[in-house]
mmCIF file of C-alpha atoms in Angstrom:
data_model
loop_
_atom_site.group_PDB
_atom_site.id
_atom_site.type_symbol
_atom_site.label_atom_id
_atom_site.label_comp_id
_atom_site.label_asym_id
_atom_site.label_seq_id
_atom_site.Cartn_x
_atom_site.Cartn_y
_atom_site.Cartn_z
ATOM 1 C CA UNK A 1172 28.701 -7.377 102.959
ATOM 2 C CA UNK A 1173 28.210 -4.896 100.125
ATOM 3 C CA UNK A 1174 30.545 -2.375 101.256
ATOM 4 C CA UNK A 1175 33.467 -4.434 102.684
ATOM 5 C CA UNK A 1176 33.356 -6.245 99.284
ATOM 6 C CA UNK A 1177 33.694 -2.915 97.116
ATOM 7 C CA UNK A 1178 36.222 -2.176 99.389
ATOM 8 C CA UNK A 1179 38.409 -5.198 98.506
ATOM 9 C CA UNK A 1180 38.516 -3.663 94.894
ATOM 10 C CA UNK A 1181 38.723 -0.250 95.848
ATOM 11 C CA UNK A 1182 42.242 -1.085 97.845
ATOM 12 C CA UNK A 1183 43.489 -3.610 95.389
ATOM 13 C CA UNK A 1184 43.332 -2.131 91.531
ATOM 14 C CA UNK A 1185 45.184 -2.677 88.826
ATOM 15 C CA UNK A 1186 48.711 -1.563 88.802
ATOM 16 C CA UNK A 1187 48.658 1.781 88.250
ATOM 17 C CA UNK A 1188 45.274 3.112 88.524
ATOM 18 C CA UNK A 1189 43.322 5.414 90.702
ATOM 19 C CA UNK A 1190 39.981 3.464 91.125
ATOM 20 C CA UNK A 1191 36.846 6.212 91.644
ATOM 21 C CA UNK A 1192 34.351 4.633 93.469
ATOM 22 C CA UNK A 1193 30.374 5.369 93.173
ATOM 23 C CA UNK A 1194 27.121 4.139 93.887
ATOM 24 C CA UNK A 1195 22.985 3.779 92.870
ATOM 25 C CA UNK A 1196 20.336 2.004 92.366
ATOM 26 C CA UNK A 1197 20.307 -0.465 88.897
ATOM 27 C CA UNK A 1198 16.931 -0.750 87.353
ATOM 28 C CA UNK A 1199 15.314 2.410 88.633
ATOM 29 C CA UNK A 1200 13.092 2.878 91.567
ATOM 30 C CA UNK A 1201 12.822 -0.111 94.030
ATOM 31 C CA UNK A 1202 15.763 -1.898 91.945
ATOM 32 C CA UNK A 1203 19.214 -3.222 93.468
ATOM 33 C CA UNK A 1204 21.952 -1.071 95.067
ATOM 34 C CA UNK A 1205 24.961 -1.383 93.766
ATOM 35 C CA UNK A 1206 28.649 0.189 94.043
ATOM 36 C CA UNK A 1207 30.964 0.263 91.132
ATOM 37 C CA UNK A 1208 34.659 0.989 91.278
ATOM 38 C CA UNK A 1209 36.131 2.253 88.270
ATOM 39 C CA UNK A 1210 39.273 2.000 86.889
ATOM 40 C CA UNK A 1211 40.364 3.726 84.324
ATOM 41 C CA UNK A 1212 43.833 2.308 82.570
ATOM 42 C CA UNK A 1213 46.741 4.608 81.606
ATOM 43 C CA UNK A 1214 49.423 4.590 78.935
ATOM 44 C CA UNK A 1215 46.470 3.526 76.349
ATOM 45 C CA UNK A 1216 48.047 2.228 72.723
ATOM 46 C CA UNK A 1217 47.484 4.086 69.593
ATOM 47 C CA UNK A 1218 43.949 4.086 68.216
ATOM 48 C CA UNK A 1219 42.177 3.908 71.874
ATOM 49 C CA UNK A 1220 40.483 6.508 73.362
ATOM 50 C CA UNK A 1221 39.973 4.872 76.728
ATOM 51 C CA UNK A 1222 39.562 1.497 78.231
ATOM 52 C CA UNK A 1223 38.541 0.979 82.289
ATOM 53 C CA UNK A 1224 37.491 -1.750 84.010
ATOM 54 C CA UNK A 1225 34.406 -1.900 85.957
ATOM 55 C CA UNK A 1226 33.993 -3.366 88.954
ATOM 56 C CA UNK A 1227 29.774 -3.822 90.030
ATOM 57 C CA UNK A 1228 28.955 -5.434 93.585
ATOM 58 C CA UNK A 1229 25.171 -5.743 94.449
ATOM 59 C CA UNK A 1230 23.547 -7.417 97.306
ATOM 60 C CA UNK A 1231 21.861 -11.242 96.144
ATOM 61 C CA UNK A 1232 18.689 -12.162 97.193
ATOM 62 C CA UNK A 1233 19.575 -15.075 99.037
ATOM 63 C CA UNK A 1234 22.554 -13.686 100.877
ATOM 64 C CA UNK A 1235 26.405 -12.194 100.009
ATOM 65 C CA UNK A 1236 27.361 -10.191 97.428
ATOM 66 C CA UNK A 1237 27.134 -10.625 93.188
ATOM 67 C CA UNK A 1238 30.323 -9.099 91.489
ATOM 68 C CA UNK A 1239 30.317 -8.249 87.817
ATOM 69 C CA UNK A 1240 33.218 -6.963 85.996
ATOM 70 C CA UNK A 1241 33.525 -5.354 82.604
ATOM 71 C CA UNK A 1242 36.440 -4.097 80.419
ATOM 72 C CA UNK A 1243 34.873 -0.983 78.550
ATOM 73 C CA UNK A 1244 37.360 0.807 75.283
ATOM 74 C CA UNK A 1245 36.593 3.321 72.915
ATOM 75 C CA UNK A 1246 38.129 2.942 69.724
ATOM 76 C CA UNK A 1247 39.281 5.461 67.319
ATOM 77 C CA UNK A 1248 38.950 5.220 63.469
ATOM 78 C CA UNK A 1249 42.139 4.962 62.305
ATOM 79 C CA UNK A 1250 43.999 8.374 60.954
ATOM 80 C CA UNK A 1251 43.739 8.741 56.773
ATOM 81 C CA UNK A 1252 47.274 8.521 55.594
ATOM 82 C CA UNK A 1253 46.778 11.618 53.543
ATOM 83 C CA UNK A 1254 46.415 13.672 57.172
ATOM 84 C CA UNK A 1255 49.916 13.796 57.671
ATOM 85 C CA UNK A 1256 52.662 16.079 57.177
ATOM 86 C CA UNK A 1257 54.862 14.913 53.976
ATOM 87 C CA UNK A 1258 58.600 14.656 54.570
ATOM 88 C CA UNK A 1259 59.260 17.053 51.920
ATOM 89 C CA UNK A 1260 57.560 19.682 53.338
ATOM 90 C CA UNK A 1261 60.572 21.844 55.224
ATOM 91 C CA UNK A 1262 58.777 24.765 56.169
ATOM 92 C CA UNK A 1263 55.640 25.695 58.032
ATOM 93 C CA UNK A 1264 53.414 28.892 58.765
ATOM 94 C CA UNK A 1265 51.402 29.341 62.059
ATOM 95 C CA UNK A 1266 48.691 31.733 62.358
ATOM 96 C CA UNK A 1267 46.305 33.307 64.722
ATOM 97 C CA UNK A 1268 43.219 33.689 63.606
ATOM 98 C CA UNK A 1269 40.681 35.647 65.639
ATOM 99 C CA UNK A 1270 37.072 36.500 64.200
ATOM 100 C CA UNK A 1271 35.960 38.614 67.149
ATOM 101 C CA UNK A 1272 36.103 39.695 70.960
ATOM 102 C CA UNK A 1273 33.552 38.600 73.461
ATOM 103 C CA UNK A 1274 33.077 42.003 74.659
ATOM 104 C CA UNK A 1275 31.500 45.392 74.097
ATOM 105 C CA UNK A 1276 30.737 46.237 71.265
ATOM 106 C CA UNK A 1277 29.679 42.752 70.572
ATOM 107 C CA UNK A 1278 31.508 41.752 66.965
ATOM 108 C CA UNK A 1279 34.210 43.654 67.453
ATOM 109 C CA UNK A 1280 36.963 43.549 64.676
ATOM 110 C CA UNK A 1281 40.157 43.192 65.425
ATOM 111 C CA UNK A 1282 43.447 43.748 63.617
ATOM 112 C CA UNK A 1283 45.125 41.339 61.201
ATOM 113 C CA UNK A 1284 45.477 37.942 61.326
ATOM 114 C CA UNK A 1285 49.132 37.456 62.826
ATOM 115 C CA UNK A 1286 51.211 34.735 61.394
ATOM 116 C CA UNK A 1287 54.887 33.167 62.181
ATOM 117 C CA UNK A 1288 56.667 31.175 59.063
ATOM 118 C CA UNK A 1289 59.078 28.678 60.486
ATOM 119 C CA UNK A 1290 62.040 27.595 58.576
ATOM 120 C CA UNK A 1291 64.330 26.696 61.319
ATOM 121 C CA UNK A 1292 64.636 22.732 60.853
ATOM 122 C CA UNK A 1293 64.535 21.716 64.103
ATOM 123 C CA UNK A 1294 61.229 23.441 64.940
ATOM 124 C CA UNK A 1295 59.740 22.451 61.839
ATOM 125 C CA UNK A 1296 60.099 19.083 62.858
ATOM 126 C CA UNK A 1297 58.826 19.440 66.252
ATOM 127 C CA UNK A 1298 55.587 21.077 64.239
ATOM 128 C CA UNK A 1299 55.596 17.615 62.273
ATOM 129 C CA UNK A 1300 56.596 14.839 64.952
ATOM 130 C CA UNK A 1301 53.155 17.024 66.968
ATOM 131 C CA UNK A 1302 50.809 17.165 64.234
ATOM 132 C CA UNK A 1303 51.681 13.066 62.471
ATOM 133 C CA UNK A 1304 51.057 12.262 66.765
ATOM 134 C CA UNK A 1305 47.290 13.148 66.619
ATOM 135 C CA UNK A 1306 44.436 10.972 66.968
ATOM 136 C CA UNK A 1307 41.371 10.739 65.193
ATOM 137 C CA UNK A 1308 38.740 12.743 67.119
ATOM 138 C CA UNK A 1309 36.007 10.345 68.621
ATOM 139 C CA UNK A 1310 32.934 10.224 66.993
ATOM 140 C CA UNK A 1311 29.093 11.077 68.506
ATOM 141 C CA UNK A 1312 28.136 13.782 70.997
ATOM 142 C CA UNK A 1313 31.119 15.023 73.075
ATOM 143 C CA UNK A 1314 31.264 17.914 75.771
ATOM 144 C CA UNK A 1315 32.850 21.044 73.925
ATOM 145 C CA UNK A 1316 34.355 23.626 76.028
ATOM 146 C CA UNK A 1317 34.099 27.522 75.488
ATOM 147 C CA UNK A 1318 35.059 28.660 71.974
ATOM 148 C CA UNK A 1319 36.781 32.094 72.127
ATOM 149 C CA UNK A 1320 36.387 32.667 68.501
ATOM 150 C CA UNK A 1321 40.269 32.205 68.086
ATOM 151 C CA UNK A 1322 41.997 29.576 64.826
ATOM 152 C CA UNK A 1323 45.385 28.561 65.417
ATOM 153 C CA UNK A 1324 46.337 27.354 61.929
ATOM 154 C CA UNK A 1325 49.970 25.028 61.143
ATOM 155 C CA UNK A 1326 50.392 24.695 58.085
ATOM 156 C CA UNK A 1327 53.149 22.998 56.185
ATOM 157 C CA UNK A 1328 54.401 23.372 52.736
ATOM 158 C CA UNK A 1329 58.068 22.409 50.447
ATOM 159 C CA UNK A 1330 58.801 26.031 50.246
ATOM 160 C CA UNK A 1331 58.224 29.404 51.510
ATOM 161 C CA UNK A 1332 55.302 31.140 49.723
ATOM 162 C CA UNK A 1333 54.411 27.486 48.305
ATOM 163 C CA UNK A 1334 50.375 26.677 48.868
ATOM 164 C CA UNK A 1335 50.520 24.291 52.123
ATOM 165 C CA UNK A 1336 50.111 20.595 51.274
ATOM 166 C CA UNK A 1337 48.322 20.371 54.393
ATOM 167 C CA UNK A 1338 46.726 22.692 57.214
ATOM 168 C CA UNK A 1339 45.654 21.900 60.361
ATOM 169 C CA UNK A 1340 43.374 24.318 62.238
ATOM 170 C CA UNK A 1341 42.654 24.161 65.788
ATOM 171 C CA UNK A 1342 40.076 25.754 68.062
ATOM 172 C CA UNK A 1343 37.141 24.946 70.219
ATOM 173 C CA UNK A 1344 35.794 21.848 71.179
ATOM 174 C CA UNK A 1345 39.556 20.165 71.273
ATOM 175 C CA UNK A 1346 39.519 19.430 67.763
ATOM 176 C CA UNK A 1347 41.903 19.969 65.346
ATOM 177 C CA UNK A 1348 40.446 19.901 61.188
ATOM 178 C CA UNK A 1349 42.562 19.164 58.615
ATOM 179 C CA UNK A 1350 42.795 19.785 54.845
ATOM 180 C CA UNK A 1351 44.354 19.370 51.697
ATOM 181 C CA UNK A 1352 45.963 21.637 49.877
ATOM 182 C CA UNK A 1353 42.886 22.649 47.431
ATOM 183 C CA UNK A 1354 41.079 22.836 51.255
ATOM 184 C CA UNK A 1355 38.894 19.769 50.916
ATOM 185 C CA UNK A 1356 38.398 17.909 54.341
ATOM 186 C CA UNK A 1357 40.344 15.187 54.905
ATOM 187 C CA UNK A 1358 40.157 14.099 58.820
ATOM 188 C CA UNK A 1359 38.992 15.587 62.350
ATOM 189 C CA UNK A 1360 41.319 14.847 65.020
ATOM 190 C CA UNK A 1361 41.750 15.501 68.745
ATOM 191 C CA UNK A 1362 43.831 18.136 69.694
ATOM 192 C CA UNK A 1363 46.506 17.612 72.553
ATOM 193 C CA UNK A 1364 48.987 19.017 74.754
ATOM 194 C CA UNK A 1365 52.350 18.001 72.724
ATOM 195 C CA UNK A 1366 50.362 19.673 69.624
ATOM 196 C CA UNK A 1367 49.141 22.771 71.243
ATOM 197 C CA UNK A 1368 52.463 23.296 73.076
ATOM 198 C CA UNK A 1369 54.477 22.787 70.264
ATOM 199 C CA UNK A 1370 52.596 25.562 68.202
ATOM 200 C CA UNK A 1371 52.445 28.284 70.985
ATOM 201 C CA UNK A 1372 56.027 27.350 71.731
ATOM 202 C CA UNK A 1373 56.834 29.205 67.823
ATOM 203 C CA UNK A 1374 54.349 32.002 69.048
ATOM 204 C CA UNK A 1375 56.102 32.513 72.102
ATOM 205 C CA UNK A 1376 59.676 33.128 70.418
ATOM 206 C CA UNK A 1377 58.266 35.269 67.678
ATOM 207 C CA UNK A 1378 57.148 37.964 70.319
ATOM 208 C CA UNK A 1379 60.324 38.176 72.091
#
């Protein structure tokens, strides 16, 4: 039987996933019903976006059930060496960079950009260790959530007042752009929740 067989994979997945189960018809009106169960793995290695495994069960013509399985990953290009943060660089600068409010009057200005330099080791490390930890943003079409107009900018330099050897700038779309220190593109990566914590962490303390 169709269902009691997508069951069977539904209650026994991998070790440690959370199967999501769904159904349709495969090669559209009038085709076959099938049910997939997807799992999705955790704890993916460096230079994988994701990777799942796909469990298909359609009825056969003759009687029982056909299974398929497929492993699915998206890769990552791997990260330009150039993208990351230099040892030598001992101090960092993050900024806030808003271009306007979503309000009345629309294109609003608002006051100047605010910006935090860090020289406290320790934090300045913590910057690093979350910027060198980025991926390489996937390429092609991907969903991009609501962009505020605001820039958070890190950027890291040898010394204070020194032009940044590199800056990366996040903002919408969970992407974080990075450049050299003339400001010629060197990689787009995907932001992520070490990253953004570890910059808003710096904001935090400056405003208490």
């Amino acid at each position: 039987d169709l269902r009691d067989t997508a069951r069977f994979f539904e209650r026994h997945p991998a070790a440690g996933v959370t199967p999501r189960v769904d159904s349709g018809v495969a090669g559209g009106p009038g085709g076959v019903t099938e049910r997939w169960v997807d799992e999705p793995l955790g704890n993916l290695p460096a230079g994988v976006e994701s990777a799942q495994l796909l469990v298909s069960v359609a009825p056969l013509p003759a009687g029982g059930s056909g299974i398929r399985v497929d492993a699915q990953v998206t890769w990552v290009a791997r990260r330009p060496s150039s993208s990351r943060v230099p040892a030598r660089d001992r101090f960092a600068v993050v900024s806030v960079l808003e271009r306007f409010v979503h309000t009345e009057p629309v294109g609003q200005q608002l006051p100047p950009p605010r910006q935090v330099v860090v020289t406290d080791p320790t934090e300045v490390q913590a910057l690093r260790d979350a910027a060198n930890g980025l991926q390489t943003a996937p390429r092609g079409v991907t969903s991009c959530p609501a962009d505020t107009g605001t820039r958070f900018v890190v950027a890291f330099a040898t010394s204070v007042g020194s032009p940044p050897d590199v800056s990366f700038r996040a903002g919408g779309c969970d992407q974080v752009f990075v450049t050299s220190a003339d400001g010629r593109p060197i990689a787009v990566l995907a932001s992520d929740q070490a990253f953004v914590s570890a910059y808003q962490s710096v904001l935090d303390r400056s405003t208490r």
